[in-house]
PDB file of C-alpha atoms in Angstrom:
ATOM      1  CA  UNK A  24      58.159 152.552  63.098  1.00  0.00           C
ATOM      2  CA  UNK A  25      61.470 154.340  62.779  1.00  0.00           C
ATOM      3  CA  UNK A  26      63.066 154.628  59.321  1.00  0.00           C
ATOM      4  CA  UNK A  27      65.554 156.925  57.672  1.00  0.00           C
ATOM      5  CA  UNK A  28      64.061 159.142  54.951  1.00  0.00           C
ATOM      6  CA  UNK A  29      67.661 160.109  54.232  1.00  0.00           C
ATOM      7  CA  UNK A  30      70.831 160.025  56.282  1.00  0.00           C
ATOM      8  CA  UNK A  31      69.759 163.335  57.865  1.00  0.00           C
ATOM      9  CA  UNK A  32      65.989 162.947  58.214  1.00  0.00           C
ATOM     10  CA  UNK A  33      64.165 160.503  60.497  1.00  0.00           C
ATOM     11  CA  UNK A  34      60.643 159.376  59.520  1.00  0.00           C
ATOM     12  CA  UNK A  35      58.374 157.906  62.213  1.00  0.00           C
ATOM     13  CA  UNK A  36      55.176 156.168  61.159  1.00  0.00           C
ATOM     14  CA  UNK A  37      52.590 156.226  63.977  1.00  0.00           C
ATOM     15  CA  UNK A  38      49.247 154.500  64.413  1.00  0.00           C
ATOM     16  CA  UNK A  39      48.003 156.197  67.564  1.00  0.00           C
ATOM     17  CA  UNK A  40      51.186 155.625  69.584  1.00  0.00           C
ATOM     18  CA  UNK A  41      53.720 158.212  70.765  1.00  0.00           C
ATOM     19  CA  UNK A  42      57.333 159.148  70.262  1.00  0.00           C
ATOM     20  CA  UNK A  43      59.644 161.380  72.297  1.00  0.00           C
ATOM     21  CA  UNK A  44      61.927 163.684  70.329  1.00  0.00           C
ATOM     22  CA  UNK A  45      64.256 166.616  70.848  1.00  0.00           C
ATOM     23  CA  UNK A  46      62.233 169.786  71.217  1.00  0.00           C
ATOM     24  CA  UNK A  47      62.012 171.710  67.964  1.00  0.00           C
ATOM     25  CA  UNK A  48      63.295 168.834  65.795  1.00  0.00           C
ATOM     26  CA  UNK A  49      60.004 168.190  63.930  1.00  0.00           C
ATOM     27  CA  UNK A  50      60.328 169.435  60.330  1.00  0.00           C
ATOM     28  CA  UNK A  51      57.072 168.088  58.811  1.00  0.00           C
ATOM     29  CA  UNK A  52      54.133 165.745  59.453  1.00  0.00           C
ATOM     30  CA  UNK A  53      51.043 164.396  57.778  1.00  0.00           C
ATOM     31  CA  UNK A  54      47.885 163.002  59.348  1.00  0.00           C
ATOM     32  CA  UNK A  55      46.797 164.202  62.789  1.00  0.00           C
ATOM     33  CA  UNK A  56      49.400 164.820  65.497  1.00  0.00           C
ATOM     34  CA  UNK A  57      49.328 166.253  69.020  1.00  0.00           C
ATOM     35  CA  UNK A  58      52.455 167.831  70.525  1.00  0.00           C
ATOM     36  CA  UNK A  59      53.339 168.205  74.218  1.00  0.00           C
ATOM     37  CA  UNK A  60      56.491 169.602  75.755  1.00  0.00           C
ATOM     38  CA  UNK A  61      58.130 167.387  78.360  1.00  0.00           C
ATOM     39  CA  UNK A  62      60.038 169.064  81.179  1.00  0.00           C
ATOM     40  CA  UNK A  63      63.437 167.907  82.370  1.00  0.00           C
ATOM     41  CA  UNK A  64      64.161 165.234  79.796  1.00  0.00           C
ATOM     42  CA  UNK A  65      64.329 162.474  82.412  1.00  0.00           C
ATOM     43  CA  UNK A  66      61.698 160.343  84.029  1.00  0.00           C
ATOM     44  CA  UNK A  67      59.848 162.108  86.833  1.00  0.00           C
ATOM     45  CA  UNK A  68      61.060 164.568  89.421  1.00  0.00           C
ATOM     46  CA  UNK A  69      64.433 162.894  89.883  1.00  0.00           C
ATOM     47  CA  UNK A  70      65.311 163.367  86.255  1.00  0.00           C
ATOM     48  CA  UNK A  71      64.268 167.014  86.364  1.00  0.00           C
ATOM     49  CA  UNK A  72      66.317 167.734  89.512  1.00  0.00           C
ATOM     50  CA  UNK A  73      69.356 165.879  88.218  1.00  0.00           C
ATOM     51  CA  UNK A  74      69.421 167.833  85.014  1.00  0.00           C
ATOM     52  CA  UNK A  75      68.987 171.129  86.807  1.00  0.00           C
ATOM     53  CA  UNK A  76      71.913 170.361  89.139  1.00  0.00           C
ATOM     54  CA  UNK A  77      74.254 169.146  86.411  1.00  0.00           C
ATOM     55  CA  UNK A  78      73.350 171.642  83.726  1.00  0.00           C
ATOM     56  CA  UNK A  79      72.420 168.916  81.273  1.00  0.00           C
ATOM     57  CA  UNK A  80      70.082 170.319  78.649  1.00  0.00           C
ATOM     58  CA  UNK A  81      67.714 167.887  76.962  1.00  0.00           C
ATOM     59  CA  UNK A  82      64.248 169.333  76.408  1.00  0.00           C
ATOM     60  CA  UNK A  83      61.961 166.736  74.878  1.00  0.00           C
ATOM     61  CA  UNK A  84      58.545 166.840  73.270  1.00  0.00           C
ATOM     62  CA  UNK A  85      55.993 164.049  72.956  1.00  0.00           C
ATOM     63  CA  UNK A  86      54.365 163.537  69.572  1.00  0.00           C
ATOM     64  CA  UNK A  87      51.268 161.339  69.430  1.00  0.00           C
ATOM     65  CA  UNK A  88      48.877 160.600  66.626  1.00  0.00           C
ATOM     66  CA  UNK A  89      48.308 158.850  63.331  1.00  0.00           C
ATOM     67  CA  UNK A  90      50.425 159.519  60.270  1.00  0.00           C
ATOM     68  CA  UNK A  91      54.079 160.185  59.601  1.00  0.00           C
ATOM     69  CA  UNK A  92      56.280 162.709  61.367  1.00  0.00           C
ATOM     70  CA  UNK A  93      59.724 163.761  60.115  1.00  0.00           C
ATOM     71  CA  UNK A  94      62.545 164.886  62.438  1.00  0.00           C
ATOM     72  CA  UNK A  95      65.947 166.474  61.811  1.00  0.00           C
ATOM     73  CA  UNK A  96      68.384 168.687  63.676  1.00  0.00           C
ATOM     74  CA  UNK A  97      71.013 170.987  62.104  1.00  0.00           C
ATOM     75  CA  UNK A  98      71.612 168.572  59.215  1.00  0.00           C
ATOM     76  CA  UNK A  99      73.207 166.070  61.585  1.00  0.00           C
ATOM     77  CA  UNK A 100      73.666 162.470  60.462  1.00  0.00           C
ATOM     78  CA  UNK A 101      71.097 160.161  62.059  1.00  0.00           C
ATOM     79  CA  UNK A 102      71.780 156.613  63.266  1.00  0.00           C
ATOM     80  CA  UNK A 103      69.128 154.060  64.327  1.00  0.00           C
ATOM     81  CA  UNK A 104      69.979 152.036  67.412  1.00  0.00           C
ATOM     82  CA  UNK A 105      68.071 148.971  68.592  1.00  0.00           C
ATOM     83  CA  UNK A 106      67.680 148.687  72.378  1.00  0.00           C
ATOM     84  CA  UNK A 107      66.510 145.217  73.451  1.00  0.00           C
ATOM     85  CA  UNK A 108      66.443 145.166  77.224  1.00  0.00           C
ATOM     86  CA  UNK A 109      69.925 146.644  77.545  1.00  0.00           C
ATOM     87  CA  UNK A 110      70.875 150.253  78.272  1.00  0.00           C
ATOM     88  CA  UNK A 111      72.101 152.846  75.818  1.00  0.00           C
ATOM     89  CA  UNK A 112      74.252 155.699  77.130  1.00  0.00           C
ATOM     90  CA  UNK A 113      74.240 158.768  74.907  1.00  0.00           C
ATOM     91  CA  UNK A 114      75.307 162.410  75.174  1.00  0.00           C
ATOM     92  CA  UNK A 115      72.142 164.449  75.648  1.00  0.00           C
ATOM     93  CA  UNK A 116      72.939 166.684  72.669  1.00  0.00           C
ATOM     94  CA  UNK A 117      73.188 163.602  70.427  1.00  0.00           C
ATOM     95  CA  UNK A 118      69.756 162.087  71.231  1.00  0.00           C
ATOM     96  CA  UNK A 119      67.125 162.895  68.614  1.00  0.00           C
ATOM     97  CA  UNK A 120      64.185 160.577  69.362  1.00  0.00           C
ATOM     98  CA  UNK A 121      63.010 157.420  71.142  1.00  0.00           C
ATOM     99  CA  UNK A 122      59.878 155.368  70.632  1.00  0.00           C
ATOM    100  CA  UNK A 123      57.222 154.718  73.242  1.00  0.00           C
ATOM    101  CA  UNK A 124      58.819 151.474  74.452  1.00  0.00           C
ATOM    102  CA  UNK A 125      61.903 153.256  75.804  1.00  0.00           C
ATOM    103  CA  UNK A 126      62.534 155.208  79.006  1.00  0.00           C
ATOM    104  CA  UNK A 127      65.009 158.049  79.313  1.00  0.00           C
ATOM    105  CA  UNK A 128      66.872 159.028  82.447  1.00  0.00           C
ATOM    106  CA  UNK A 129      70.269 160.076  83.763  1.00  0.00           C
ATOM    107  CA  UNK A 130      73.150 158.193  85.323  1.00  0.00           C
ATOM    108  CA  UNK A 131      76.401 159.198  86.983  1.00  0.00           C
ATOM    109  CA  UNK A 132      79.348 158.215  84.807  1.00  0.00           C
ATOM    110  CA  UNK A 133      82.336 159.628  86.672  1.00  0.00           C
ATOM    111  CA  UNK A 134      84.246 162.817  87.047  1.00  0.00           C
ATOM    112  CA  UNK A 135      84.659 164.536  83.702  1.00  0.00           C
ATOM    113  CA  UNK A 136      85.976 168.082  84.018  1.00  0.00           C
ATOM    114  CA  UNK A 137      84.660 168.231  87.576  1.00  0.00           C
ATOM    115  CA  UNK A 138      86.228 171.647  88.166  1.00  0.00           C
ATOM    116  CA  UNK A 139      83.457 173.138  86.023  1.00  0.00           C
ATOM    117  CA  UNK A 140      80.716 170.916  87.395  1.00  0.00           C
ATOM    118  CA  UNK A 141      79.474 169.687  84.025  1.00  0.00           C
ATOM    119  CA  UNK A 142      79.343 166.330  82.288  1.00  0.00           C
ATOM    120  CA  UNK A 143      79.051 164.246  85.455  1.00  0.00           C
ATOM    121  CA  UNK A 144      75.884 162.561  84.202  1.00  0.00           C
ATOM    122  CA  UNK A 145      74.924 161.043  80.870  1.00  0.00           C
ATOM    123  CA  UNK A 146      71.514 160.319  79.356  1.00  0.00           C
ATOM    124  CA  UNK A 147      70.330 156.709  79.492  1.00  0.00           C
ATOM    125  CA  UNK A 148      67.810 154.996  77.251  1.00  0.00           C
ATOM    126  CA  UNK A 149      66.468 151.589  78.279  1.00  0.00           C
ATOM    127  CA  UNK A 150      63.668 149.160  77.492  1.00  0.00           C
ATOM    128  CA  UNK A 151      62.694 147.656  74.170  1.00  0.00           C
ATOM    129  CA  UNK A 152      62.522 149.703  71.011  1.00  0.00           C
ATOM    130  CA  UNK A 153      64.485 152.006  68.773  1.00  0.00           C
ATOM    131  CA  UNK A 154      66.338 155.259  69.369  1.00  0.00           C
ATOM    132  CA  UNK A 155      67.694 157.745  66.888  1.00  0.00           C
ATOM    133  CA  UNK A 156      71.023 159.314  67.761  1.00  0.00           C
ATOM    134  CA  UNK A 157      72.800 162.092  65.888  1.00  0.00           C
ATOM    135  CA  UNK A 158      76.421 162.577  64.904  1.00  0.00           C
ATOM    136  CA  UNK A 159      78.487 165.248  63.185  1.00  0.00           C
ATOM    137  CA  UNK A 160      79.285 163.215  60.094  1.00  0.00           C
ATOM    138  CA  UNK A 161      78.496 159.499  59.654  1.00  0.00           C
ATOM    139  CA  UNK A 162      78.958 157.663  62.966  1.00  0.00           C
ATOM    140  CA  UNK A 163      81.414 154.812  63.231  1.00  0.00           C
ATOM    141  CA  UNK A 164      80.454 151.819  65.404  1.00  0.00           C
ATOM    142  CA  UNK A 165      83.443 150.237  67.163  1.00  0.00           C
ATOM    143  CA  UNK A 166      83.376 146.843  68.889  1.00  0.00           C
ATOM    144  CA  UNK A 167      84.928 146.493  72.329  1.00  0.00           C
ATOM    145  CA  UNK A 168      85.931 143.026  73.544  1.00  0.00           C
ATOM    146  CA  UNK A 169      87.797 141.620  76.523  1.00  0.00           C
ATOM    147  CA  UNK A 170      90.930 141.355  74.399  1.00  0.00           C
ATOM    148  CA  UNK A 171      90.578 144.792  72.819  1.00  0.00           C
ATOM    149  CA  UNK A 172      89.631 147.669  75.123  1.00  0.00           C
ATOM    150  CA  UNK A 173      88.973 150.993  73.437  1.00  0.00           C
ATOM    151  CA  UNK A 174      90.194 154.521  74.198  1.00  0.00           C
ATOM    152  CA  UNK A 175      88.165 157.398  72.756  1.00  0.00           C
ATOM    153  CA  UNK A 176      88.673 161.146  72.484  1.00  0.00           C
ATOM    154  CA  UNK A 177      85.727 162.664  74.422  1.00  0.00           C
ATOM    155  CA  UNK A 178      85.080 165.175  71.658  1.00  0.00           C
ATOM    156  CA  UNK A 179      84.347 162.313  69.255  1.00  0.00           C
ATOM    157  CA  UNK A 180      82.251 160.191  71.644  1.00  0.00           C
ATOM    158  CA  UNK A 181      78.526 159.888  70.893  1.00  0.00           C
ATOM    159  CA  UNK A 182      77.117 156.820  72.710  1.00  0.00           C
ATOM    160  CA  UNK A 183      77.778 153.297  73.917  1.00  0.00           C
ATOM    161  CA  UNK A 184      75.811 150.171  74.812  1.00  0.00           C
ATOM    162  CA  UNK A 185      76.475 146.671  76.085  1.00  0.00           C
ATOM    163  CA  UNK A 186      78.381 145.307  79.079  1.00  0.00           C
ATOM    164  CA  UNK A 187      81.013 148.005  79.192  1.00  0.00           C
ATOM    165  CA  UNK A 188      82.978 149.607  82.003  1.00  0.00           C
ATOM    166  CA  UNK A 189      83.720 153.261  81.385  1.00  0.00           C
ATOM    167  CA  UNK A 190      86.620 155.135  83.006  1.00  0.00           C
ATOM    168  CA  UNK A 191      88.426 158.400  82.524  1.00  0.00           C
ATOM    169  CA  UNK A 192      92.128 158.979  82.248  1.00  0.00           C
ATOM    170  CA  UNK A 193      93.185 162.550  82.992  1.00  0.00           C
ATOM    171  CA  UNK A 194      96.274 164.422  81.997  1.00  0.00           C
ATOM    172  CA  UNK A 195      96.676 163.286  78.425  1.00  0.00           C
ATOM    173  CA  UNK A 196      94.777 163.446  75.124  1.00  0.00           C
ATOM    174  CA  UNK A 197      95.567 162.490  71.581  1.00  0.00           C
ATOM    175  CA  UNK A 198      96.593 166.094  70.864  1.00  0.00           C
ATOM    176  CA  UNK A 199      98.829 166.472  73.910  1.00  0.00           C
ATOM    177  CA  UNK A 200     100.645 163.355  72.758  1.00  0.00           C
ATOM    178  CA  UNK A 201     101.538 165.389  69.678  1.00  0.00           C
ATOM    179  CA  UNK A 202     102.552 168.454  71.673  1.00  0.00           C
ATOM    180  CA  UNK A 203      99.307 170.328  71.089  1.00  0.00           C
ATOM    181  CA  UNK A 204      96.317 171.204  73.194  1.00  0.00           C
ATOM    182  CA  UNK A 205      96.164 172.476  76.745  1.00  0.00           C
ATOM    183  CA  UNK A 206      94.045 172.799  79.838  1.00  0.00           C
ATOM    184  CA  UNK A 207      92.466 169.960  81.834  1.00  0.00           C
ATOM    185  CA  UNK A 208      92.437 166.918  79.563  1.00  0.00           C
ATOM    186  CA  UNK A 209      91.247 163.324  79.624  1.00  0.00           C
ATOM    187  CA  UNK A 210      90.512 160.251  77.556  1.00  0.00           C
ATOM    188  CA  UNK A 211      87.558 157.868  77.799  1.00  0.00           C
ATOM    189  CA  UNK A 212      88.390 154.175  78.156  1.00  0.00           C
ATOM    190  CA  UNK A 213      85.951 151.313  77.613  1.00  0.00           C
ATOM    191  CA  UNK A 214      86.502 147.720  78.728  1.00  0.00           C
ATOM    192  CA  UNK A 215      84.231 144.674  78.479  1.00  0.00           C
ATOM    193  CA  UNK A 216      81.942 143.685  75.615  1.00  0.00           C
ATOM    194  CA  UNK A 217      79.818 146.158  73.681  1.00  0.00           C
ATOM    195  CA  UNK A 218      79.627 148.889  71.071  1.00  0.00           C
ATOM    196  CA  UNK A 219      80.879 152.487  71.089  1.00  0.00           C
ATOM    197  CA  UNK A 220      79.598 155.095  68.617  1.00  0.00           C
ATOM    198  CA  UNK A 221      82.026 157.851  67.622  1.00  0.00           C
ATOM    199  CA  UNK A 222      81.743 160.725  65.173  1.00  0.00           C
ATOM    200  CA  UNK A 223      84.362 161.888  62.686  1.00  0.00           C
ATOM    201  CA  UNK A 224      84.384 165.372  64.185  1.00  0.00           C
ATOM    202  CA  UNK A 225      85.320 166.736  67.591  1.00  0.00           C
ATOM    203  CA  UNK A 226      82.901 168.874  69.576  1.00  0.00           C
ATOM    204  CA  UNK A 227      84.118 171.395  72.090  1.00  0.00           C
ATOM    205  CA  UNK A 228      84.347 169.690  75.494  1.00  0.00           C
ATOM    206  CA  UNK A 229      84.603 170.937  79.050  1.00  0.00           C
ATOM    207  CA  UNK A 230      88.060 169.350  79.359  1.00  0.00           C
ATOM    208  CA  UNK A 231      89.843 172.067  77.460  1.00  0.00           C
ATOM    209  CA  UNK A 232      91.365 171.764  74.025  1.00  0.00           C
ATOM    210  CA  UNK A 233      91.010 168.063  73.267  1.00  0.00           C
TER     211      UNK A 233
END
């Protein structure tokens, strides 16, 4: 059972089941727990090889036992997401934990700053259960519909789910529209029907000053 102890601490109540979480994110636990490091972050050899080739860093640990375990990471805000047979796409650095009913993997999402060879893949979470994703500041959930596509600054993007088509528009960002910024630049565009999670703070991206 996933629940928020506060906006920045995730509590997971376990009765012999397991949870996967970002390595090093456990801050406390009671009861009896066993910890195991998971290599690669994805499912099986393919996930390990994909992450090694793309430079994606998502080291996970498995926590199994009976009791309550608390997770946090750099005082980031934590958001609970329900995955019910659909697929959640999330930046690897923003994924805190998933329960035992969910599988993690990687998927090609398009050329994003291909000159540096990074960001070509994103982390996927699928199955039935709950995931905890992190954001720098409280995340905002934006609805995308057929009538209202959404364009997002990549530095603010956290995750998305639903029946969405994702594309990248190079050569312009919100800052270059204002005469600022530089380097290779792009925007992320979503069309279809689904949800996009954005944070009220911009991370450094591989696309230059966006």
